[in-house]
Amino acid sequence: MIVTLAGHVDHGKTSLVHALTGVDTDSLAEEKRRGLTIDIGFAYADIEAQRIGFVDVPGHHRFIHNMVAGVAAHQLALVAVAADDGVMPQTREHLAILKLLGVTEGILAITKIDRVDVQRTTEVADAAAALCAAFGITLRAIVRTSTISGEGVDTLREQIAEAARHREAIAAGGEFRLAVDRAFVVKGSGVVVTGTVHSGVVGKGTEVAIAPAGTTARVRSLRVSDQEVDHAQAGDRCAVNLGGIAVSDITRGDWLVAPAALAPTHHVQLRLAVLDDFPRALKHWLPVHAYHAASHAEGHVALLDAAPIAPGCEGFVELVLNTPLHPKHGDRLVLRDHALQRTIGGGTVIDTAFVARGRRAPERVARLAIAQRADAITALAGLLDLGDVDLTAFKRARNLTAAEYQRVIDAVAPHQVQRGGTLIALHPTRWSAALDTLAAQIAAYHKTAPHSPGLKVDQIRRMQLVPKQWLDAALAQLIASSRIRESAGHFFAPTHRPQLPPDDAALLKRIETLISSDGQPPSSGDMAKTLGI
């Protein structure tokens, strides 16, 4: 289990980790000189036979971006609030970020109780617990601690071990993805990166891609919670020894991913929730800083609904980024307004597609409302009710493995066609109806033009019998199933034989009589005189 610290600067987060593990996570010289945490730090300890990892994060508002880098949705929060200060600005902001990133369970540690009386400690504990509840954090325990006297540290250790025993295993679905928060060289081993595995499984010898660059490397060895392992999976804090790259090829904010999952993007659609205490409504094209795991990019917010999003409200937006991120459906993003030094809000990623036109079209917003469904089967079924679905993009955006993707396809059973090198899904009922309509109209045409060899594709397209993007595939399937035939560019029913109109047929018989007699056939002029036409 991974425990992430949260709390205002100088509220004792690093001291708590040291008391629990014996490790000083402030490793930078500047951190030691200034007496505050600047970068995320890590420590591990065996607590009652449970291997526990601790992520210590900065409390100062200037280093909120580092705090975001240390948090993942499946972690347990350890919220530190000093008994003398009580709830402070970064206490609130850290709790808001935990909520935005999907952290829902925690332990509240009231620190520095040796500095105040019991009544003050109780007041702070009550206020902090109420704040945790307001931000959706379910507290497993409230523990009063002093790292000076040691009071409460054993109790806190017991509560963390109890949480680990009852922690549900994290599903290791999806293609492998690890958010890189450190990269360095170990003498004798080479390049090592560390980070949190967000999805999937990785093993020794696996080939991985580095996003967004797209270069590849091979996994030489793995350590999870500072222990050598053969495999790492979603939820693990992991160190990966990589072969085939230099340390300059990878840095914090990059991702290690399965090659099939590689899909960096400058466009991210999400359902954005603006925090209650943000001082103004979110307007279209506001410049923002976007944080995704250890990644960061600047960009603008494009509102997809018409009105600005008021504090405490939600809406569909698209992030248009200056540099690419690598999110997948269901990931959490945090947005900050650096001019105000405030967290705006955050949201859950829906899609990562680029749309050249109609960004704010009602039909696109309707598709996003369906696509935000967590279950891939119901999402695909709902999207097919609204139109065609690019299956290649759907699989990539949802980070589905080949087996997961096949289960979705088997459950929904869409009709699939290749279009320009892309696999497209069509609603099976609408597709079947379109084939019936097309075959019936071709047959009906023969009744109005029995002499014609059939319809050319341009004629069929102008009739608008099926969506134009379906036409080639529909004609091909009707031919393959022998419902129509094609000859010399004409499409016709299998039983159709071109027939002249009666007057033309009678004239043809008369002409045949003239040209079938022995001797020299008459000229066309003589035939015209003989036939009187």
Coordinates of C-alpha atoms in Angstrom, one line a residue:
M1 CA 0.0 0.0 0.0
I2 CA 1.1 3.6 -0.8
V3 CA 0.4 6.4 1.7
T4 CA 0.6 9.9 0.4
L5 CA 1.1 12.8 2.8
A6 CA -1.0 16.0 2.7
G7 CA -1.0 19.2 4.7
H8 CA 0.2 22.7 5.0
V9 CA 3.9 23.6 5.1
D10 CA 5.6 23.0 8.4
H11 CA 2.8 20.8 9.8
G12 CA 5.1 17.9 10.4
K13 CA 4.6 15.6 7.3
T14 CA 8.3 14.8 6.9
S15 CA 8.7 14.3 10.6
L16 CA 5.9 11.8 10.6
V17 CA 7.4 9.8 7.8
H18 CA 10.8 9.8 9.7
A19 CA 9.1 8.7 12.9
L20 CA 7.3 5.9 11.0
T21 CA 10.1 4.7 8.8
G22 CA 13.4 6.1 10.1
V23 CA 14.0 7.8 6.7
D24 CA 14.5 11.5 6.1
T25 CA 12.7 12.2 2.9
D26 CA 14.2 15.7 2.6
S27 CA 17.2 14.7 0.6
L28 CA 18.0 17.9 -1.3
A29 CA 20.6 20.3 0.2
E30 CA 18.1 23.2 -0.2
E31 CA 15.4 21.3 1.6
K32 CA 17.8 20.7 4.6
R33 CA 19.0 24.3 4.5
R34 CA 15.5 25.8 4.4
G35 CA 13.8 23.2 6.5
L36 CA 10.9 22.5 4.2
T37 CA 10.0 19.9 1.6
I38 CA 10.4 21.1 -2.0
D39 CA 10.3 17.9 -4.0
I40 CA 8.4 14.6 -3.4
G41 CA 10.3 12.1 -1.2
F42 CA 9.8 8.4 -0.7
A43 CA 10.3 6.0 2.2
Y44 CA 9.4 2.3 2.8
A45 CA 8.9 0.3 6.0
D46 CA 7.6 -3.1 7.0
I47 CA 4.7 -2.4 9.4
E48 CA 3.2 -5.5 11.0
A49 CA 4.2 -7.7 8.1
Q50 CA 2.8 -5.1 5.6
R51 CA 5.2 -3.4 3.1
I52 CA 4.1 0.3 3.2
G53 CA 5.4 3.0 1.0
F54 CA 5.2 6.7 1.9
V55 CA 5.1 9.6 -0.5
D56 CA 6.1 12.9 1.2
V57 CA 4.9 16.0 -0.7
P58 CA 5.6 19.7 -0.4
G59 CA 3.2 21.8 1.6
H60 CA 4.2 25.2 0.3
H61 CA 1.9 26.7 -2.3
R62 CA 4.9 27.3 -4.7
F63 CA 5.4 23.6 -5.0
I64 CA 1.9 22.4 -5.4
H65 CA 2.9 21.0 -8.8
N66 CA 5.2 18.6 -7.0
M67 CA 2.5 17.6 -4.6
V68 CA 0.2 16.7 -7.5
A69 CA 3.0 14.5 -8.9
G70 CA 3.1 12.4 -5.8
V71 CA -0.7 11.5 -5.7
A72 CA -2.6 8.7 -7.3
A73 CA -6.3 7.8 -6.9
H74 CA -5.7 4.4 -5.2
Q75 CA -3.4 5.8 -2.4
L76 CA -4.3 6.2 1.2
A77 CA -4.1 9.9 2.4
L78 CA -2.3 10.8 5.6
V79 CA -3.5 14.3 6.3
A80 CA -1.3 16.2 8.8
V81 CA -2.7 19.2 10.6
A82 CA -0.6 21.0 13.3
A83 CA -2.4 21.4 16.6
D84 CA -1.0 24.9 17.1
D85 CA -1.8 26.3 13.6
G86 CA -4.9 24.3 12.9
V87 CA -6.4 24.2 9.3
M88 CA -4.4 26.4 6.9
P89 CA -4.6 27.4 3.2
Q90 CA -2.6 24.5 1.9
T91 CA -4.6 22.1 4.1
R92 CA -7.6 23.1 2.1
E93 CA -5.8 23.1 -1.3
H94 CA -4.2 19.7 -0.6
L95 CA -7.6 18.2 0.3
A96 CA -9.2 19.7 -2.8
I97 CA -6.5 18.2 -4.9
L98 CA -6.9 14.8 -3.2
K99 CA -10.6 15.0 -4.1
L100 CA -9.9 16.0 -7.7
L101 CA -7.5 13.1 -8.1
G102 CA -9.9 10.6 -6.7
V103 CA -8.4 9.9 -3.3
T104 CA -11.3 9.0 -1.0
E105 CA -9.9 7.4 2.1
G106 CA -7.4 8.7 4.7
I107 CA -6.1 9.0 8.2
L108 CA -6.0 12.3 10.0
A109 CA -2.9 13.0 12.1
I110 CA -3.1 16.0 14.5
T111 CA 0.6 16.8 14.9
K112 CA 2.6 18.9 17.4
I113 CA 0.2 18.2 20.3
D114 CA 3.0 18.8 22.7
R115 CA 2.7 22.5 22.0
V116 CA -0.9 23.0 23.0
D117 CA -3.5 21.9 25.6
V118 CA -6.0 19.2 25.2
Q119 CA -8.9 21.5 24.4
R120 CA -7.0 23.1 21.5
T121 CA -6.1 19.7 20.1
T122 CA -9.7 18.7 20.2
E123 CA -10.9 21.9 18.5
V124 CA -8.3 21.4 15.7
A125 CA -9.2 17.7 15.3
D126 CA -12.9 18.5 15.0
A127 CA -12.3 21.3 12.5
A128 CA -9.9 19.2 10.4
A129 CA -12.2 16.1 10.4
A130 CA -15.1 18.3 9.2
L131 CA -13.0 19.7 6.4
C132 CA -11.9 16.2 5.3
A133 CA -15.5 15.1 5.2
A134 CA -16.4 18.2 3.1
F135 CA -13.8 17.2 0.6
G136 CA -15.0 13.6 0.4
I137 CA -12.3 12.0 2.4
T138 CA -13.5 9.1 4.6
L139 CA -11.3 9.0 7.7
R140 CA -10.3 5.6 9.0
A141 CA -8.9 7.2 12.2
I142 CA -8.0 10.5 13.9
V143 CA -4.7 10.1 15.7
R144 CA -3.1 12.8 17.9
T145 CA 0.7 12.7 17.6
S146 CA 4.0 14.3 18.7
T147 CA 7.2 13.3 17.0
I148 CA 9.0 15.0 19.8
S149 CA 7.6 12.9 22.6
G150 CA 6.6 10.0 20.4
E151 CA 3.0 10.1 21.6
G152 CA 0.6 8.6 19.1
V153 CA 3.2 7.4 16.6
D154 CA 2.6 3.7 17.5
T155 CA -1.1 4.2 17.3
L156 CA -0.7 5.8 13.9
R157 CA 1.5 2.9 12.7
E158 CA -1.2 0.4 13.9
Q159 CA -3.9 2.3 12.0
I160 CA -1.8 2.4 8.8
A161 CA -1.2 -1.4 9.1
E162 CA -4.9 -2.0 9.7
A163 CA -5.7 0.0 6.5
A164 CA -3.2 -2.0 4.5
R165 CA -4.8 -5.3 5.7
H166 CA -8.2 -4.2 4.5
R167 CA -7.1 -2.5 1.3
E168 CA -8.7 -4.0 -1.8
A169 CA -6.4 -5.2 -4.5
I170 CA -6.2 -2.8 -7.4
A171 CA -7.3 -4.2 -10.7
A172 CA -4.4 -4.4 -13.1
G173 CA -6.4 -3.9 -16.2
G174 CA -5.4 -1.9 -19.3
E175 CA -2.1 -1.5 -21.1
F176 CA 0.9 -0.8 -18.9
R177 CA 1.6 2.8 -17.9
L178 CA 4.0 4.3 -15.4
A179 CA 4.2 8.0 -14.6
V180 CA 7.9 8.8 -14.3
D181 CA 8.8 11.1 -11.4
R182 CA 12.6 10.5 -11.2
A183 CA 15.3 9.4 -13.7
F184 CA 18.9 8.8 -12.7
V185 CA 21.9 6.6 -13.3
V186 CA 23.0 3.8 -11.0
K187 CA 26.6 2.8 -11.3
G188 CA 26.8 -0.7 -12.7
S189 CA 23.2 -0.8 -13.7
G190 CA 22.5 2.1 -15.9
V191 CA 19.3 4.2 -16.3
V192 CA 16.7 3.8 -13.6
V193 CA 13.3 5.5 -13.4
T194 CA 10.8 5.6 -10.6
G195 CA 7.1 6.3 -10.5
T196 CA 3.6 4.9 -9.9
V197 CA 2.2 2.2 -12.1
H198 CA -1.2 3.6 -13.1
S199 CA -2.4 0.6 -15.1
G200 CA -1.5 -2.8 -16.5
V201 CA 1.4 -5.1 -15.7
V202 CA 5.1 -5.0 -16.7
G203 CA 7.7 -7.7 -16.4
K204 CA 11.5 -8.2 -16.9
G205 CA 12.4 -8.2 -20.6
T206 CA 9.4 -6.2 -21.6
E207 CA 9.7 -3.6 -24.3
V208 CA 8.3 -0.3 -23.3
A209 CA 7.8 3.1 -25.1
I210 CA 8.7 6.5 -23.6
A211 CA 5.9 9.0 -24.1
P212 CA 5.6 11.5 -25.5
A213 CA 8.9 11.0 -27.5
G214 CA 8.0 7.5 -28.7
T215 CA 11.5 6.0 -28.2
T216 CA 11.7 2.4 -26.9
A217 CA 13.6 0.7 -24.2
R218 CA 13.8 -2.7 -22.5
V219 CA 13.1 -3.5 -18.9
R220 CA 16.2 -5.0 -17.3
S221 CA 15.0 -5.3 -13.7
L222 CA 12.2 -4.1 -11.4
R223 CA 11.9 -3.1 -7.8
V224 CA 8.6 -2.6 -6.0
S225 CA 8.6 -0.9 -2.6
D226 CA 12.4 -1.2 -2.7
Q227 CA 12.4 -5.0 -3.2
E228 CA 13.5 -6.9 -6.3
V229 CA 10.5 -8.4 -8.2
D230 CA 9.7 -10.0 -11.6
H231 CA 6.5 -8.1 -12.2
A232 CA 5.0 -4.8 -11.2
Q233 CA 1.3 -3.8 -11.6
A234 CA -1.2 -1.0 -11.1
G235 CA -0.8 0.7 -7.7
D236 CA 2.8 -0.2 -7.2
R237 CA 5.6 2.3 -6.5
C238 CA 8.2 1.0 -8.9
A239 CA 11.8 1.4 -9.9
V240 CA 12.6 0.3 -13.4
N241 CA 16.1 -0.4 -14.7
L242 CA 16.0 0.4 -18.5
G243 CA 18.3 -0.7 -21.2
G244 CA 18.8 0.9 -24.6
I245 CA 18.4 4.5 -23.6
A246 CA 20.5 7.3 -22.0
V247 CA 19.3 9.2 -18.9
S248 CA 18.9 12.3 -21.1
D249 CA 16.2 10.4 -23.1
I250 CA 13.7 10.4 -20.2
T251 CA 12.7 12.8 -17.4
R252 CA 10.0 13.6 -14.9
G253 CA 6.7 13.9 -16.6
D254 CA 7.4 11.3 -19.2
W255 CA 5.5 8.0 -19.2
L256 CA 6.7 4.4 -19.6
V257 CA 3.9 2.7 -21.6
A258 CA 3.3 -0.5 -23.5
P259 CA 4.0 0.4 -27.2
A260 CA 0.3 -0.2 -28.1
A261 CA -0.7 2.5 -25.6
L262 CA 1.5 5.2 -27.0
A263 CA -0.7 8.2 -27.9
P264 CA 0.4 11.6 -26.8
T265 CA -2.1 14.4 -27.5
H266 CA -2.5 18.2 -27.5
H267 CA -6.3 17.9 -27.0
V268 CA -8.0 16.5 -23.9
Q269 CA -11.8 16.5 -23.4
L270 CA -13.0 16.2 -19.8
R271 CA -15.8 16.9 -17.4
L272 CA -14.3 19.8 -15.4
A273 CA -15.4 20.6 -11.8
V274 CA -14.6 24.1 -10.7
L275 CA -13.8 24.4 -6.9
D276 CA -16.4 26.1 -4.7
D277 CA -13.8 28.7 -3.5
F278 CA -12.4 29.6 -6.9
P279 CA -13.0 33.4 -7.0
R280 CA -14.7 33.7 -10.5
A281 CA -16.5 31.8 -13.2
L282 CA -14.3 29.9 -15.7
K283 CA -14.4 31.6 -19.0
H284 CA -13.6 30.3 -22.5
W285 CA -10.0 30.2 -23.5
L286 CA -8.6 30.9 -20.1
P287 CA -4.8 30.1 -19.9
V288 CA -4.2 27.3 -17.5
H289 CA -1.5 25.0 -16.2
A290 CA -2.6 21.3 -16.5
Y291 CA -1.2 18.6 -14.2
H292 CA -1.5 14.9 -15.0
A293 CA 0.3 12.6 -12.6
A294 CA 3.9 13.8 -12.8
S295 CA 3.3 15.6 -16.1
H296 CA 2.6 19.3 -16.7
A297 CA 1.6 21.4 -19.7
E298 CA 0.4 24.9 -20.3
G299 CA -2.6 25.6 -22.5
H300 CA -6.1 27.0 -22.8
V301 CA -9.5 25.8 -21.7
A302 CA -12.1 25.7 -24.5
L303 CA -15.6 25.6 -23.0
L304 CA -17.8 23.1 -24.9
D305 CA -21.0 24.3 -23.3
A306 CA -22.1 27.8 -23.9
A307 CA -22.0 29.4 -20.5
P308 CA -18.9 30.0 -18.2
I309 CA -18.6 27.4 -15.5
A310 CA -19.4 29.0 -12.1
P311 CA -17.5 28.0 -8.9
G312 CA -18.9 24.8 -7.6
C313 CA -20.3 23.8 -11.0
E314 CA -19.2 21.4 -13.8
G315 CA -19.1 21.4 -17.6
F316 CA -17.6 19.8 -20.6
V317 CA -14.3 21.4 -21.7
E318 CA -11.4 20.7 -24.0
L319 CA -7.8 21.4 -23.1
V320 CA -5.8 22.7 -26.0
L321 CA -2.2 22.2 -24.8
N322 CA 1.1 23.8 -26.0
T323 CA 3.0 20.6 -25.3
P324 CA 1.5 17.1 -25.3
L325 CA 0.3 15.1 -22.4
H326 CA -0.4 11.3 -22.3
P327 CA -3.8 10.8 -20.5
K328 CA -6.3 8.0 -21.0
H329 CA -10.0 7.8 -20.3
G330 CA -10.7 7.9 -16.6
D331 CA -7.5 9.7 -15.7
R332 CA -7.7 12.7 -13.4
L333 CA -6.3 16.2 -14.3
V334 CA -5.8 19.2 -12.1
L335 CA -5.9 22.8 -13.5
R336 CA -4.3 25.8 -11.8
D337 CA -4.5 29.5 -12.5
H338 CA -0.9 30.6 -11.9
A339 CA -1.8 34.3 -12.2
L340 CA -4.0 33.8 -9.1
Q341 CA -1.9 31.1 -7.5
R342 CA -5.0 29.1 -7.2
T343 CA -6.3 25.6 -8.1
I344 CA -9.2 26.1 -10.5
G345 CA -10.5 22.6 -10.3
G346 CA -10.1 19.2 -12.0
G347 CA -11.8 16.6 -13.9
T348 CA -11.9 13.1 -15.4
V349 CA -10.6 12.5 -18.9
I350 CA -13.2 11.4 -21.4
D351 CA -11.4 11.4 -24.8
T352 CA -8.2 12.7 -26.4
A353 CA -9.4 13.2 -30.0
F354 CA -8.6 16.1 -32.2
V355 CA -11.6 17.6 -33.9
A356 CA -10.9 20.0 -36.7
R357 CA -14.4 21.5 -36.9
G358 CA -17.5 21.6 -34.7
R359 CA -15.7 21.6 -31.4
R360 CA -18.7 23.0 -29.6
A361 CA -21.4 21.4 -31.8
P362 CA -24.3 20.0 -29.7
E363 CA -23.9 16.5 -31.2
R364 CA -20.3 16.5 -30.0
V365 CA -21.3 17.4 -26.5
A366 CA -23.9 14.6 -26.7
R367 CA -21.3 12.1 -27.6
L368 CA -19.0 13.2 -24.8
A369 CA -21.9 12.7 -22.3
I370 CA -22.1 9.1 -23.5
A371 CA -18.4 8.6 -23.8
Q372 CA -17.8 9.6 -20.1
R373 CA -19.4 6.3 -19.0
A374 CA -16.8 4.2 -17.1
D375 CA -17.9 0.9 -18.6
A376 CA -16.5 0.5 -22.1
I377 CA -19.3 -1.8 -23.2
T378 CA -22.2 0.6 -22.4
A379 CA -20.1 3.5 -23.7
L380 CA -19.6 1.9 -27.1
A381 CA -23.2 0.8 -27.3
G382 CA -24.4 4.3 -26.5
L383 CA -22.0 5.9 -29.0
L384 CA -23.2 3.6 -31.8
D385 CA -26.8 5.0 -31.2
L386 CA -25.4 8.4 -32.1
G387 CA -23.3 7.5 -35.1
D388 CA -20.1 5.7 -36.2
V389 CA -17.2 5.0 -33.8
D390 CA -13.6 4.9 -34.7
L391 CA -12.6 1.6 -33.0
T392 CA -8.9 2.3 -33.2
A393 CA -9.3 5.6 -31.3
F394 CA -11.8 4.1 -28.9
K395 CA -9.4 1.3 -27.9
R396 CA -6.4 3.6 -27.6
A397 CA -8.3 6.3 -25.6
R398 CA -9.6 3.7 -23.1
N399 CA -6.2 2.0 -22.9
L400 CA -7.8 -1.4 -23.5
T401 CA -5.6 -4.5 -23.9
A402 CA -6.3 -6.8 -26.9
A403 CA -8.3 -9.2 -24.7
E404 CA -10.3 -6.3 -23.0
Y405 CA -11.1 -4.8 -26.4
Q406 CA -12.3 -8.2 -27.8
R407 CA -14.6 -8.6 -24.8
V408 CA -16.2 -5.3 -25.6
I409 CA -16.6 -6.1 -29.3
D410 CA -18.1 -9.5 -28.5
A411 CA -20.6 -7.9 -26.1
V412 CA -21.7 -5.1 -28.4
A413 CA -21.3 -6.9 -31.7
P414 CA -21.1 -3.8 -34.0
H415 CA -20.7 -4.1 -37.7
Q416 CA -17.1 -3.2 -38.6
V417 CA -15.7 -1.7 -41.8
Q418 CA -12.3 -0.6 -42.9
R419 CA -12.3 3.1 -44.0
G420 CA -9.1 4.7 -45.0
G421 CA -6.9 2.4 -42.9
T422 CA -9.1 2.9 -39.8
L423 CA -11.5 0.4 -38.3
I424 CA -15.0 1.8 -38.0
A425 CA -17.9 0.4 -35.9
L426 CA -21.5 0.9 -37.2
H427 CA -24.7 0.2 -35.3
P428 CA -25.7 -3.3 -36.4
T429 CA -29.4 -2.5 -36.7
R430 CA -28.9 0.7 -38.6
W431 CA -26.4 -1.1 -40.8
S432 CA -28.8 -3.9 -41.6
A433 CA -31.6 -1.4 -42.3
A434 CA -29.2 0.6 -44.6
L435 CA -28.4 -2.6 -46.6
D436 CA -32.1 -3.4 -47.0
T437 CA -32.9 0.1 -48.2
L438 CA -30.1 0.2 -50.7
A439 CA -31.0 -3.2 -52.1
A440 CA -34.7 -2.3 -52.3
Q441 CA -34.0 1.0 -54.1
I442 CA -31.7 -0.6 -56.7
A443 CA -34.5 -3.2 -57.4
A444 CA -37.1 -0.4 -57.6
Y445 CA -35.0 1.5 -60.1
H446 CA -35.2 -1.4 -62.6
K447 CA -39.0 -0.9 -62.7
T448 CA -38.7 2.7 -63.7
A449 CA -35.8 2.1 -66.1
P450 CA -35.9 -1.5 -67.3
H451 CA -33.6 -0.7 -70.2
S452 CA -30.8 0.5 -68.0
P453 CA -28.0 -1.9 -67.0
G454 CA -28.1 -0.5 -63.5
L455 CA -27.1 2.4 -61.3
K456 CA -23.7 3.9 -61.2
V457 CA -22.1 4.8 -57.9
D458 CA -22.6 8.6 -58.4
Q459 CA -26.3 8.1 -59.1
I460 CA -26.6 6.0 -55.9
R461 CA -24.7 8.6 -53.9
R462 CA -27.0 11.4 -55.1
M463 CA -30.0 9.4 -53.9
Q464 CA -28.7 9.6 -50.3
L465 CA -30.0 6.2 -49.4
V466 CA -27.3 5.6 -46.8
P467 CA -24.7 7.8 -45.1
K468 CA -22.1 8.6 -47.7
Q469 CA -19.3 7.3 -45.6
W470 CA -21.0 3.9 -45.5
L471 CA -21.7 3.6 -49.3
D472 CA -18.6 1.8 -50.5
A473 CA -18.8 -0.8 -47.7
A474 CA -22.5 -1.3 -48.1
L475 CA -22.2 -1.9 -51.9
A476 CA -19.3 -4.3 -51.2
Q477 CA -21.3 -6.3 -48.7
L478 CA -24.4 -6.5 -50.9
I479 CA -22.2 -7.9 -53.7
A480 CA -20.5 -10.3 -51.4
S481 CA -23.9 -11.6 -50.1
S482 CA -25.2 -11.8 -53.8
R483 CA -28.0 -9.4 -53.1
I484 CA -26.8 -7.2 -56.0
R485 CA -24.3 -7.6 -58.8
E486 CA -21.9 -5.2 -60.5
S487 CA -20.7 -5.0 -64.1
A488 CA -18.9 -2.3 -65.9
G489 CA -19.5 0.1 -63.1
H490 CA -23.2 -0.6 -62.9
F491 CA -25.0 -2.0 -59.8
F492 CA -28.1 -4.1 -60.4
A493 CA -30.3 -6.8 -58.9
P494 CA -29.2 -10.4 -59.7
T495 CA -32.4 -11.2 -61.6
H496 CA -32.3 -8.0 -63.7
R497 CA -31.9 -8.2 -67.4
P498 CA -32.0 -4.9 -69.3
Q499 CA -35.1 -4.7 -71.6
L500 CA -35.9 -2.1 -74.3
P501 CA -39.2 -0.2 -74.1
P502 CA -41.9 -1.8 -76.3
D503 CA -41.6 0.7 -79.2
D504 CA -37.8 0.4 -79.3
A505 CA -38.1 -3.4 -79.1
A506 CA -40.5 -3.5 -82.1
L507 CA -38.2 -1.2 -84.1
L508 CA -35.2 -3.4 -83.3
K509 CA -37.1 -6.4 -84.8
R510 CA -37.8 -4.5 -88.0
I511 CA -34.1 -3.5 -88.2
E512 CA -33.0 -7.1 -87.6
T513 CA -35.2 -8.3 -90.5
L514 CA -33.5 -5.8 -92.9
I515 CA -30.0 -6.5 -91.9
S516 CA -30.4 -10.3 -91.7
S517 CA -31.3 -10.8 -95.4
D518 CA -28.7 -12.2 -97.8
G519 CA -26.4 -9.8 -99.6
Q520 CA -25.1 -6.4 -98.8
P521 CA -26.8 -4.9 -95.7
P522 CA -28.5 -1.5 -96.4
S523 CA -27.0 1.7 -95.4
S524 CA -28.5 3.6 -92.5
G525 CA -30.0 6.1 -94.9
D526 CA -31.8 3.3 -97.0
M527 CA -33.0 1.8 -93.7
A528 CA -34.5 5.1 -92.7
K529 CA -36.4 5.4 -96.0
T530 CA -37.6 1.8 -95.8
L531 CA -38.7 2.1 -92.2
G532 CA -40.1 5.6 -92.6
I533 CA -38.2 7.1 -89.7

